[in-house]
Short mmCIF file of C-alpha atoms in Angstrom, two decimals:
data_model
loop_
_atom_site.label_atom_id
_atom_site.label_comp_id
_atom_site.label_asym_id
_atom_site.label_seq_id
_atom_site.Cartn_x
_atom_site.Cartn_y
_atom_site.Cartn_z
CA UNK A 1 -7.27 -58.71 16.19
CA UNK A 2 -10.69 -60.31 16.09
CA UNK A 3 -13.67 -58.34 17.26
CA UNK A 4 -17.03 -56.81 16.38
CA UNK A 5 -18.01 -53.70 14.53
CA UNK A 6 -19.51 -51.55 17.25
CA UNK A 7 -20.33 -48.57 15.08
CA UNK A 8 -23.14 -48.38 12.54
CA UNK A 9 -22.09 -48.70 8.92
CA UNK A 10 -23.82 -45.38 8.24
CA UNK A 11 -20.95 -43.74 10.07
CA UNK A 12 -18.44 -44.99 7.52
CA UNK A 13 -16.96 -42.07 5.65
CA UNK A 14 -18.09 -41.67 2.07
CA UNK A 15 -16.04 -41.91 -1.09
CA UNK A 16 -17.21 -42.33 -4.69
CA UNK A 17 -18.90 -45.74 -5.22
CA UNK A 18 -16.33 -48.46 -5.85
CA UNK A 19 -16.74 -51.78 -7.59
CA UNK A 20 -14.30 -54.68 -7.32
CA UNK A 21 -12.37 -55.77 -10.38
CA UNK A 22 -14.35 -58.44 -12.22
CA UNK A 23 -11.50 -60.17 -13.99
CA UNK A 24 -9.15 -62.61 -12.31
CA UNK A 25 -5.66 -61.09 -12.17
CA UNK A 26 -4.13 -64.52 -11.70
CA UNK A 27 -5.33 -66.27 -14.84
CA UNK A 28 -2.99 -67.43 -17.56
CA UNK A 29 -4.68 -64.92 -19.86
CA UNK A 30 -3.42 -61.98 -17.83
CA UNK A 31 -1.38 -59.62 -20.01
CA UNK A 32 2.37 -59.89 -20.01
CA UNK A 33 4.41 -56.92 -18.86
CA UNK A 34 4.80 -54.24 -21.49
CA UNK A 35 8.00 -52.34 -22.15
CA UNK A 36 8.03 -48.82 -23.59
CA UNK A 37 11.36 -47.35 -24.60
CA UNK A 38 12.60 -44.58 -22.34
CA UNK A 39 15.79 -42.60 -22.00
CA UNK A 40 17.80 -42.96 -18.81
CA UNK A 41 16.71 -39.50 -17.70
CA UNK A 42 13.05 -40.43 -18.21
CA UNK A 43 13.54 -43.61 -16.18
CA UNK A 44 15.14 -41.66 -13.34
CA UNK A 45 12.33 -39.13 -13.37
CA UNK A 46 9.66 -41.83 -13.33
CA UNK A 47 11.42 -43.68 -10.52
CA UNK A 48 11.36 -40.55 -8.39
CA UNK A 49 7.67 -40.06 -9.11
CA UNK A 50 6.40 -43.60 -8.51
CA UNK A 51 8.15 -43.79 -5.15
CA UNK A 52 5.70 -41.15 -3.94
CA UNK A 53 2.74 -43.54 -4.32
CA UNK A 54 1.86 -46.00 -1.55
CA UNK A 55 1.09 -48.75 -4.09
CA UNK A 56 4.71 -48.83 -5.22
CA UNK A 57 6.58 -48.12 -2.00
CA UNK A 58 6.95 -51.76 -0.91
CA UNK A 59 8.01 -53.25 -4.24
CA UNK A 60 11.40 -54.87 -4.62
CA UNK A 61 13.94 -53.50 -7.11
CA UNK A 62 13.01 -55.99 -9.84
CA UNK A 63 9.28 -55.27 -9.72
CA UNK A 64 9.89 -51.55 -9.47
CA UNK A 65 11.97 -51.70 -12.65
CA UNK A 66 9.20 -53.65 -14.37
CA UNK A 67 6.74 -50.95 -13.33
CA UNK A 68 8.99 -48.22 -14.76
CA UNK A 69 9.41 -50.14 -18.01
CA UNK A 70 5.64 -50.63 -18.30
CA UNK A 71 4.73 -46.94 -18.09
CA UNK A 72 3.56 -45.57 -21.42
CA UNK A 73 3.77 -41.98 -22.60
CA UNK A 74 0.87 -39.84 -23.84
CA UNK A 75 1.39 -36.53 -25.59
CA UNK A 76 -1.62 -34.33 -24.89
CA UNK A 77 -2.90 -31.49 -27.05
CA UNK A 78 -4.26 -28.22 -25.72
CA UNK A 79 -8.02 -28.50 -25.21
CA UNK A 80 -7.98 -32.31 -25.19
CA UNK A 81 -10.14 -34.09 -22.62
CA UNK A 82 -7.95 -36.64 -20.86
CA UNK A 83 -10.78 -38.30 -18.96
CA UNK A 84 -14.50 -37.67 -18.57
CA UNK A 85 -16.31 -37.62 -15.25
CA UNK A 86 -18.31 -40.80 -14.71
CA UNK A 87 -16.20 -43.00 -16.98
CA UNK A 88 -14.67 -46.08 -15.39
CA UNK A 89 -11.02 -45.31 -14.70
CA UNK A 90 -8.39 -47.99 -15.10
CA UNK A 91 -5.07 -46.17 -15.03
CA UNK A 92 -2.75 -43.95 -13.05
CA UNK A 93 -1.52 -40.89 -14.94
CA UNK A 94 1.46 -38.72 -13.94
CA UNK A 95 2.01 -35.24 -15.33
CA UNK A 96 5.51 -34.54 -16.61
CA UNK A 97 4.86 -31.38 -18.59
CA UNK A 98 1.94 -29.08 -19.34
CA UNK A 99 -1.04 -27.49 -17.63
CA UNK A 100 -4.07 -29.66 -16.81
CA UNK A 101 -7.32 -28.63 -15.14
CA UNK A 102 -9.44 -30.95 -13.01
CA UNK A 103 -13.17 -30.24 -12.76
CA UNK A 104 -14.85 -32.10 -9.86
CA UNK A 105 -18.45 -33.18 -10.45
CA UNK A 106 -20.92 -30.88 -8.73
CA UNK A 107 -18.32 -28.26 -7.84
CA UNK A 108 -17.13 -25.02 -9.40
CA UNK A 109 -13.67 -25.42 -7.89
CA UNK A 110 -10.89 -26.11 -10.40
CA UNK A 111 -7.67 -27.88 -9.47
CA UNK A 112 -4.59 -27.19 -11.58
CA UNK A 113 -1.66 -29.47 -12.38
CA UNK A 114 1.27 -27.55 -13.86
CA UNK A 115 4.29 -29.68 -14.81
CA UNK A 116 3.56 -31.99 -11.88
CA UNK A 117 0.82 -33.99 -10.19
CA UNK A 118 -1.10 -37.19 -10.83
CA UNK A 119 -4.58 -38.68 -10.92
CA UNK A 120 -6.10 -42.15 -10.85
CA UNK A 121 -3.98 -44.02 -8.29
CA UNK A 122 -6.97 -45.76 -6.66
CA UNK A 123 -8.10 -47.03 -10.08
CA UNK A 124 -5.15 -49.44 -10.03
CA UNK A 125 -7.03 -51.30 -7.28
CA UNK A 126 -10.71 -50.91 -8.17
CA UNK A 127 -13.20 -50.18 -10.92
CA UNK A 128 -14.15 -46.65 -9.97
CA UNK A 129 -15.96 -43.94 -11.92
CA UNK A 130 -13.89 -40.82 -12.53
CA UNK A 131 -15.09 -38.26 -9.97
CA UNK A 132 -13.65 -35.44 -12.09
CA UNK A 133 -13.06 -34.33 -15.65
CA UNK A 134 -9.45 -33.70 -16.66
CA UNK A 135 -8.67 -31.33 -19.54
CA UNK A 136 -5.29 -30.38 -21.02
CA UNK A 137 -5.10 -26.59 -21.17
CA UNK A 138 -1.80 -26.68 -23.07
CA UNK A 139 0.16 -29.33 -24.90
CA UNK A 140 1.81 -31.65 -22.42
CA UNK A 141 3.27 -35.04 -21.57
CA UNK A 142 1.65 -37.67 -19.37
CA UNK A 143 2.93 -41.06 -18.24
CA UNK A 144 0.45 -43.84 -17.51
CA UNK A 145 0.13 -47.44 -16.34
CA UNK A 146 -3.14 -49.40 -16.42
CA UNK A 147 -4.67 -51.72 -13.83
CA UNK A 148 -4.15 -54.96 -15.76
CA UNK A 149 -0.44 -54.28 -16.21
CA UNK A 150 0.00 -53.20 -12.59
CA UNK A 151 -1.71 -56.34 -11.30
CA UNK A 152 0.22 -58.61 -13.61
CA UNK A 153 3.52 -57.26 -12.30
CA UNK A 154 2.69 -56.89 -8.61
CA UNK A 155 0.52 -59.96 -8.03
CA UNK A 156 2.06 -62.57 -10.33
CA UNK A 157 4.24 -64.09 -7.60
CA UNK A 158 1.21 -64.56 -5.37
CA UNK A 159 -0.97 -66.35 -7.95
CA UNK A 160 -0.61 -69.71 -6.21
CA UNK A 161 -1.75 -68.38 -2.85
CA UNK A 162 -5.18 -69.44 -1.61
CA UNK A 163 -7.75 -66.68 -2.07
CA UNK A 164 -9.44 -65.05 0.90
CA UNK A 165 -13.15 -65.84 1.13
CA UNK A 166 -16.04 -64.07 2.80
CA UNK A 167 -16.18 -66.85 5.42
CA UNK A 168 -12.93 -65.40 6.68
CA UNK A 169 -14.80 -62.37 8.06
CA UNK A 170 -17.99 -64.15 9.09
CA UNK A 171 -17.19 -63.62 12.77
CA UNK A 172 -17.59 -59.84 12.32
CA UNK A 173 -21.21 -58.98 13.19
CA UNK A 174 -21.98 -56.80 10.16
CA UNK A 175 -20.82 -59.60 7.83
CA UNK A 176 -22.39 -62.50 9.75
CA UNK A 177 -25.77 -62.49 7.99
CA UNK A 178 -24.95 -61.33 4.47
CA UNK A 179 -26.45 -63.08 1.45
CA UNK A 180 -24.73 -65.06 -1.28
CA UNK A 181 -24.48 -62.09 -3.67
CA UNK A 182 -22.92 -60.00 -0.93
CA UNK A 183 -20.48 -62.81 -0.11
CA UNK A 184 -19.41 -62.98 -3.74
CA UNK A 185 -18.89 -59.22 -3.83
CA UNK A 186 -16.90 -59.35 -0.60
CA UNK A 187 -14.71 -62.17 -1.95
CA UNK A 188 -14.05 -60.11 -5.07
CA UNK A 189 -13.19 -56.98 -3.13
CA UNK A 190 -10.86 -58.77 -0.71
CA UNK A 191 -8.90 -60.47 -3.46
CA UNK A 192 -8.91 -57.50 -5.81
CA UNK A 193 -6.74 -55.27 -3.63
CA UNK A 194 -3.81 -57.44 -2.56
CA UNK A 195 -0.43 -55.93 -1.75
CA UNK A 196 2.98 -57.28 -0.79
CA UNK A 197 4.78 -55.54 2.07
CA UNK A 198 8.46 -56.35 2.45
CA UNK A 199 10.11 -57.25 5.75
CA UNK A 200 10.47 -54.27 8.08
CA UNK A 201 8.37 -51.90 5.99
CA UNK A 202 5.81 -49.68 7.69
CA UNK A 203 2.16 -50.38 6.87
CA UNK A 204 0.60 -47.68 9.06
CA UNK A 205 2.13 -44.80 10.99
CA UNK A 206 1.15 -43.75 14.49
CA UNK A 207 -1.94 -41.54 14.29
CA UNK A 208 -2.81 -42.37 10.69
CA UNK A 209 -6.48 -43.02 9.99
CA UNK A 210 -7.30 -46.43 8.49
CA UNK A 211 -10.39 -46.00 6.33
CA UNK A 212 -11.07 -49.70 5.99
CA UNK A 213 -9.82 -53.15 6.98
CA UNK A 214 -6.42 -54.74 6.41
CA UNK A 215 -6.64 -58.54 6.23
CA UNK A 216 -3.42 -60.49 6.77
CA UNK A 217 -3.30 -63.16 4.10
CA UNK A 218 0.23 -64.34 4.83
CA UNK A 219 2.91 -63.36 7.34
CA UNK A 220 3.06 -61.47 10.62
CA UNK A 221 2.32 -57.83 11.43
CA UNK A 222 3.42 -56.16 14.65
CA UNK A 223 1.57 -53.21 16.18
CA UNK A 224 3.73 -51.25 18.59
CA UNK A 225 4.19 -47.77 20.03
CA UNK A 226 7.00 -46.89 22.42
CA UNK A 227 5.65 -43.36 22.61
CA UNK A 228 2.41 -44.43 24.29
CA UNK A 229 3.81 -47.38 26.19
CA UNK A 230 1.28 -49.76 24.71
CA UNK A 231 2.14 -53.45 24.78
CA UNK A 232 3.10 -54.69 21.27
CA UNK A 233 0.56 -56.85 19.47
CA UNK A 234 1.46 -59.52 16.92
CA UNK A 235 -1.09 -60.41 14.25
CA UNK A 236 -0.81 -63.47 12.02
CA UNK A 237 -2.48 -64.91 8.94
CA UNK A 238 -6.24 -64.86 9.51
CA UNK A 239 -6.19 -61.68 11.63
CA UNK A 240 -7.20 -58.18 10.60
CA UNK A 241 -6.87 -54.62 11.80
CA UNK A 242 -8.51 -51.34 10.91
CA UNK A 243 -11.84 -49.64 11.48
CA UNK A 244 -13.90 -50.96 14.37
CA UNK A 245 -11.51 -53.78 15.19
CA UNK A 246 -10.92 -54.62 18.84
CA UNK A 247 -8.87 -51.95 20.62
CA UNK A 248 -9.18 -49.70 17.57
CA UNK A 249 -8.44 -46.59 19.66
CA UNK A 250 -5.11 -48.07 20.68
CA UNK A 251 -4.36 -49.11 17.09
CA UNK A 252 -4.59 -45.46 16.02
CA UNK A 253 -1.67 -44.77 18.37
CA UNK A 254 0.48 -47.62 17.03
CA UNK A 255 2.81 -48.21 14.13
CA UNK A 256 2.18 -51.33 12.03
CA UNK A 257 5.21 -53.09 10.56
CA UNK A 258 5.73 -56.23 8.51
CA UNK A 259 7.66 -58.99 10.29
CA UNK A 260 9.05 -60.86 7.31
CA UNK A 261 7.32 -60.44 3.97
CA UNK A 262 3.57 -59.93 4.41
CA UNK A 263 0.69 -60.26 1.96
CA UNK A 264 -2.29 -58.05 2.81
CA UNK A 265 -5.71 -57.45 1.35
CA UNK A 266 -7.45 -54.14 1.96
CA UNK A 267 -11.12 -53.27 1.71
CA UNK A 268 -12.15 -49.66 2.24
CA UNK A 269 -15.23 -48.17 3.90
CA UNK A 270 -16.99 -47.28 0.67
CA UNK A 271 -16.62 -50.83 -0.60
CA UNK A 272 -17.96 -52.23 2.69
CA UNK A 273 -20.95 -49.90 2.51
CA UNK A 274 -21.60 -50.79 -1.14
CA UNK A 275 -21.56 -54.51 -0.39
CA UNK A 276 -23.85 -54.24 2.63
CA UNK A 277 -26.37 -52.21 0.64
CA UNK A 278 -26.64 -54.81 -2.13
CA UNK A 279 -29.90 -56.72 -2.37
#
């Protein structure tokens, strides 16, 4: 689905500034998977929780079990600050027990997590400053997994794949004249958010908003919608879909499914904006 970006980048919706991961998740120095002892009931509970997150929904049984094994437990004390606003986040945390308050920067609104909830999912993909402060109001139990462990488990089977480079998107007008520093940042962002989607799994539902670009690194993706009678589209390695791609209006009305196992990279609007604003 090759085409130009017809809209100005200033129209891209804003999120907190995001920076691509600087370390190479494929090096031999990547950490090995960690295993923390858990009871069978804890494993079952964690399995039910992680299946709610899009980053884990397309993992096979073996990798999902590795993820469960790698989760660590944190016992929080009442009044303890779990994370400070502005600090670089590197882990997903899931609340099992206790009351936690979230204080967004620049807002008086307080969000409460009582014996459920989570924070930090996007930090498994990117270096991102915490947009909020999290404080334990009572004693409680949290489960966590960090970015390095997540990447080691999820991406290890793809370490021999060729990386995507910025030249790959050079035919898109807003990327056609970027400088070397911007190219390096784009390379980093594209290869820092790789995901494996198993055969037949849904990537995007009809009507869902795609706040970025999916790049097909390996495999085939079909875009189809019987509801709207739109002719199916098959995308292969080297194609992309998402914001401002050709026929984007139609894409919003289509489901995207993996045909065979598919490896995708995703770069969101805030990352695109950050890269284009670099000097």
